[in-house]
PDB file of C-alpha atoms in Angstrom:
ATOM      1  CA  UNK B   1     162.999 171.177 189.153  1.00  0.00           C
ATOM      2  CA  UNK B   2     164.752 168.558 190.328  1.00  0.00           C
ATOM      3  CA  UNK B   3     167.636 170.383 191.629  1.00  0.00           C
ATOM      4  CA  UNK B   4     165.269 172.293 193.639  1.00  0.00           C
ATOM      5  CA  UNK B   5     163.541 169.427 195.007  1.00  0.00           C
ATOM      6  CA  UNK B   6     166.863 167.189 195.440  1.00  0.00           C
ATOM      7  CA  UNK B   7     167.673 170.544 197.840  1.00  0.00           C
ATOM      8  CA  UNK B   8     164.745 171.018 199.547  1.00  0.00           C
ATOM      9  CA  UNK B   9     164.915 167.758 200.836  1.00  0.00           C
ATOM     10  CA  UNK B  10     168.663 168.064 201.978  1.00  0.00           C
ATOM     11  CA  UNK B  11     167.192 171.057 203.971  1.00  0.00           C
ATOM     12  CA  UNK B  12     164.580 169.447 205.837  1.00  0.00           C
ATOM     13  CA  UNK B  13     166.583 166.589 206.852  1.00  0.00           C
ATOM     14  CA  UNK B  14     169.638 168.770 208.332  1.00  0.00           C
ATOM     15  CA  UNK B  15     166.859 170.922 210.143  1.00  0.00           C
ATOM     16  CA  UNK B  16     165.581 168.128 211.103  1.00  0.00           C
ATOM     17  CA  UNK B  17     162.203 168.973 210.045  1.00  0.00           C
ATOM     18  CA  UNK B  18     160.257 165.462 209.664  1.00  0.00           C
ATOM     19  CA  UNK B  19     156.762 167.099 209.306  1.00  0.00           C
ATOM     20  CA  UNK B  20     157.689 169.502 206.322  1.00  0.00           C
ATOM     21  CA  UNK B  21     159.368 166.494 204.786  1.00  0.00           C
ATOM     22  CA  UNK B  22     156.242 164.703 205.370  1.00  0.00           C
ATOM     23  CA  UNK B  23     154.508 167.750 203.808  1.00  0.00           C
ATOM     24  CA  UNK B  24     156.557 167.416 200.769  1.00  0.00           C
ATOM     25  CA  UNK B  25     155.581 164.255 199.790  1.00  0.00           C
ATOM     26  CA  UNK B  26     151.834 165.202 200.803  1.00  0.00           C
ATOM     27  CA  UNK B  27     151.777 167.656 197.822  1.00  0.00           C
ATOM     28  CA  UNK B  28     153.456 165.970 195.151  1.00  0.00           C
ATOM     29  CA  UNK B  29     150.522 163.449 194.965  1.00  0.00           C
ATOM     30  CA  UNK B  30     151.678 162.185 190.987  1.00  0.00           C
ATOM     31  CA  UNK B  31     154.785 160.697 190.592  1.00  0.00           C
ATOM     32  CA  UNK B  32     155.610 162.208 188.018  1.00  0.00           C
ATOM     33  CA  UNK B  33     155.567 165.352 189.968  1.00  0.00           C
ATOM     34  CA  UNK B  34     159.033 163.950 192.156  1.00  0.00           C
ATOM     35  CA  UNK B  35     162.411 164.438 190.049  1.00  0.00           C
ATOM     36  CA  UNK B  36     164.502 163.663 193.101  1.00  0.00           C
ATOM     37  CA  UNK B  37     168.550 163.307 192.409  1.00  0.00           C
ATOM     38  CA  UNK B  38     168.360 159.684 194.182  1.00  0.00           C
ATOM     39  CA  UNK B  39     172.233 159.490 194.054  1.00  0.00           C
ATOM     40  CA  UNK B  40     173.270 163.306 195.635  1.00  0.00           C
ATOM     41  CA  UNK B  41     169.975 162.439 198.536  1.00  0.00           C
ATOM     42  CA  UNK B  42     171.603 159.405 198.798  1.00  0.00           C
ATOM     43  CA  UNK B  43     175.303 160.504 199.523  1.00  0.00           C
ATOM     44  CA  UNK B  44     173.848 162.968 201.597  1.00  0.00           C
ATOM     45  CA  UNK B  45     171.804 161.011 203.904  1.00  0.00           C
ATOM     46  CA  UNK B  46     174.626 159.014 204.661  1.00  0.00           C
ATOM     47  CA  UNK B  47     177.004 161.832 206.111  1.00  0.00           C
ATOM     48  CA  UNK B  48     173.847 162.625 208.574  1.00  0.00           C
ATOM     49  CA  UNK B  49     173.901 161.480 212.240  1.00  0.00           C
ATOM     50  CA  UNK B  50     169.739 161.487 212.802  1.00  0.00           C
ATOM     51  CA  UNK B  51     169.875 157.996 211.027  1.00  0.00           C
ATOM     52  CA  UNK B  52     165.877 157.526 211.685  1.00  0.00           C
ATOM     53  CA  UNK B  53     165.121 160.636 209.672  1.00  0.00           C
ATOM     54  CA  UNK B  54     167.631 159.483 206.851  1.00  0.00           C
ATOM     55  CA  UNK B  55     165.620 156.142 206.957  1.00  0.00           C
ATOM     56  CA  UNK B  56     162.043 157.678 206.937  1.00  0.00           C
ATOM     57  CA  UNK B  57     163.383 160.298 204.270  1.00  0.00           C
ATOM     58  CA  UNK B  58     164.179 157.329 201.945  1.00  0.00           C
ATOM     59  CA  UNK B  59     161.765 155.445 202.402  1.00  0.00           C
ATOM     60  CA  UNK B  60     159.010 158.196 201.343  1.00  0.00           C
ATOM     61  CA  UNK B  61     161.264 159.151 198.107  1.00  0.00           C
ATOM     62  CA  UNK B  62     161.303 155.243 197.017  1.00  0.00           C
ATOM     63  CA  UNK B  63     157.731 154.919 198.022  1.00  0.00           C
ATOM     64  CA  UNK B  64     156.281 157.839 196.322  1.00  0.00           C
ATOM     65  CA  UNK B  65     158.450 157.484 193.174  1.00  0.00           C
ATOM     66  CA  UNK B  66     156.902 153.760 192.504  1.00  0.00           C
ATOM     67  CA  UNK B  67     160.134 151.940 193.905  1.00  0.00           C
ATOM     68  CA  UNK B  68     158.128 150.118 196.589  1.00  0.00           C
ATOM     69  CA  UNK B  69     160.683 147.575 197.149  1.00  0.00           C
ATOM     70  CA  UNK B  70     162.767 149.540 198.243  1.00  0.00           C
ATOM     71  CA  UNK B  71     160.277 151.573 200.326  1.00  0.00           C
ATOM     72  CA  UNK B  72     159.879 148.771 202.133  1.00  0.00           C
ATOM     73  CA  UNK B  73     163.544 147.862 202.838  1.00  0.00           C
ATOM     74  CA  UNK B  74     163.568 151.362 204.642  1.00  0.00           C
ATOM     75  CA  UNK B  75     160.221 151.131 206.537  1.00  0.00           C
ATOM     76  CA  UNK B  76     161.490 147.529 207.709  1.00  0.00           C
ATOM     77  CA  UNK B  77     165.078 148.990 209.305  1.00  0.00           C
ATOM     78  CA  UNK B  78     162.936 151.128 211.329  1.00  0.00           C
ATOM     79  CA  UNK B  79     161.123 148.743 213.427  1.00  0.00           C
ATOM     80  CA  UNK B  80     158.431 151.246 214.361  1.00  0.00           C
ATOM     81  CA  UNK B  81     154.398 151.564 214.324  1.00  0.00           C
ATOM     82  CA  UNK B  82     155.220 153.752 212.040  1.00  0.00           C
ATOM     83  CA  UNK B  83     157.293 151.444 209.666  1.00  0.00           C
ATOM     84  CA  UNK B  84     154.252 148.915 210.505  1.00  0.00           C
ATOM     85  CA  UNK B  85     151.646 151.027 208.854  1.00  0.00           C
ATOM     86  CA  UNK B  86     153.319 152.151 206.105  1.00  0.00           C
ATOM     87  CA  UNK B  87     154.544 148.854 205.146  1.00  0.00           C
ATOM     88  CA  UNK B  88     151.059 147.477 205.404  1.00  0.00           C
ATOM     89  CA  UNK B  89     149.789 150.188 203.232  1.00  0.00           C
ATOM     90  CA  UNK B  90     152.558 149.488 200.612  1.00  0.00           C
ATOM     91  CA  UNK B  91     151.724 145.371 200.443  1.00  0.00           C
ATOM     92  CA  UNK B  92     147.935 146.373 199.728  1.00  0.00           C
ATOM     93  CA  UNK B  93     149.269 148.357 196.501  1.00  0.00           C
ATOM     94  CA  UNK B  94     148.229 146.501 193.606  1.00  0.00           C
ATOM     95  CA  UNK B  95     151.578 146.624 192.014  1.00  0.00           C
ATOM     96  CA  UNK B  96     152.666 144.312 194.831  1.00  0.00           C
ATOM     97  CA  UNK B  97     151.616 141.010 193.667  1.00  0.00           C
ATOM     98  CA  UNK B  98     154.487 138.261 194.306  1.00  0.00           C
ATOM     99  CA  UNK B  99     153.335 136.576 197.642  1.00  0.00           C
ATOM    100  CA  UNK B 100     157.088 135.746 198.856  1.00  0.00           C
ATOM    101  CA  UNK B 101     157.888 139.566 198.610  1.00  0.00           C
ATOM    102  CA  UNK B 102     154.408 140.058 200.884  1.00  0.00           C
ATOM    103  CA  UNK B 103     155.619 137.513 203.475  1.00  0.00           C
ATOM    104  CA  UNK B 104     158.618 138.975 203.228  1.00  0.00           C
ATOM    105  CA  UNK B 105     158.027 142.442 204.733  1.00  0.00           C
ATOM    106  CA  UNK B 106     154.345 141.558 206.637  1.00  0.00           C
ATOM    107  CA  UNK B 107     156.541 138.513 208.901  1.00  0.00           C
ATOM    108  CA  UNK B 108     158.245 141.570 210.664  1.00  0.00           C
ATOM    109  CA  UNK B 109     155.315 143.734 210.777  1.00  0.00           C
ATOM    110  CA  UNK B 110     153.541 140.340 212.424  1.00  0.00           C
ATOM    111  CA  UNK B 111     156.507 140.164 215.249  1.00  0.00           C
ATOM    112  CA  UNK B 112     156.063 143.958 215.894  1.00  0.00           C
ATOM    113  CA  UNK B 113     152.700 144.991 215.708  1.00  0.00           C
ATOM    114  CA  UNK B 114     150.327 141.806 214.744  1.00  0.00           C
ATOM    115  CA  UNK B 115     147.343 144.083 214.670  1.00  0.00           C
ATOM    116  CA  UNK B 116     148.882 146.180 212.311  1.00  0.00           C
ATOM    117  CA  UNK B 117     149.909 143.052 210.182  1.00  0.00           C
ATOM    118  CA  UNK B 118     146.435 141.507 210.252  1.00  0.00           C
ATOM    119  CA  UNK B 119     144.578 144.098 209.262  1.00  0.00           C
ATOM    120  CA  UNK B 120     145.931 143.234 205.828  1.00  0.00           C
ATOM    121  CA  UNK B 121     144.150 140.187 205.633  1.00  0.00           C
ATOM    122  CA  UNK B 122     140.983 141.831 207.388  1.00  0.00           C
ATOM    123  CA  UNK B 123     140.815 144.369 205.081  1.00  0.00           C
ATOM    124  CA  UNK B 124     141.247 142.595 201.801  1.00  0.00           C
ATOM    125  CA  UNK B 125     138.626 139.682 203.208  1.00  0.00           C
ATOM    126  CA  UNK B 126     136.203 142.932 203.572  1.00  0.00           C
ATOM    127  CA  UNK B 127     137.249 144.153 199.919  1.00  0.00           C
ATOM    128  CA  UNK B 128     136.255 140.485 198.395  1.00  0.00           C
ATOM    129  CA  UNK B 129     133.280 140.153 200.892  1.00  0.00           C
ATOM    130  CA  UNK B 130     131.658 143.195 199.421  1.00  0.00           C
ATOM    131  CA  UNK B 131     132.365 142.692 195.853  1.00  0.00           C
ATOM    132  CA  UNK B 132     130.589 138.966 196.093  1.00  0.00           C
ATOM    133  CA  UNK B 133     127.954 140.653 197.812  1.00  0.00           C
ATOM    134  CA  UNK B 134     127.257 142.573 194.905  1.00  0.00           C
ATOM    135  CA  UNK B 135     128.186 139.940 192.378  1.00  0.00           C
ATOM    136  CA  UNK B 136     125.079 138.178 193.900  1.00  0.00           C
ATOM    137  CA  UNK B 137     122.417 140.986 193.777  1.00  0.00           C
TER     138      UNK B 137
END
């Protein structure tokens, strides 16, 4: 399996196909479902000249096989809405709890896109707002 996988994803990314490498990852919902060859990917990605799909490519393998840290390194060297979102959506995992690795990543987000960036705080005030709302009932 994962030879297949490690080469499907070589594939997309020298045909330059973003949205079936989006697709991918859209389909293998458990993680357990990913047995990626991190190394090979790796190696390969690095011989490509489309750097920004090398980046997003990572980025989705790290972030979809639990290694969120390193999602995040990726989504940050892109400096795009894109990289904005996604990081956002990482930092409200609940397997991200250390608050220095959360200013970390949301101070760039912040300089880029502050909307994006805030709407981590908006949304988790909503989360505790409704949840002492209906402590109180």
């Amino acid at each position: 399996m994962g030879f297949i996988q490690t080469n499907l994803i070589k594939l997309y990314v020298e045909r330059k196909d973003q949205q079936a490498i989006y697709n991918f990852f859209s389909t293998s919902h458990n993680r357990n479902q990913i047995h990626i060859d991190y190394n090979e990917v790796d190696s390969f990605l690095q011989r490509q000249t489309d750097k920004q799909i090398c980046k997003i490519t990572m980025a989705l393998i790290y972030e979809n096989c639990g290694k969120l840290e390193q999602a995040l390194k990726f989504w940050q060297q892109l400096k795009t809405e894109e990289g904005c979102s996604k990081t956002v959506a990482i930092l409200r995992n609940k397997e991200i709890t250390s608050k220095d690795l959360i200013w970390k990543y949301l101070t760039w987000v912040l300089e880029t896109k502050p909307e994006v960036g805030l709407s981590l705080f908006i949304q988790r005030n909503r989360k505790q707002g409704d949840l002492s709302s209906k402590n109180s009932q």
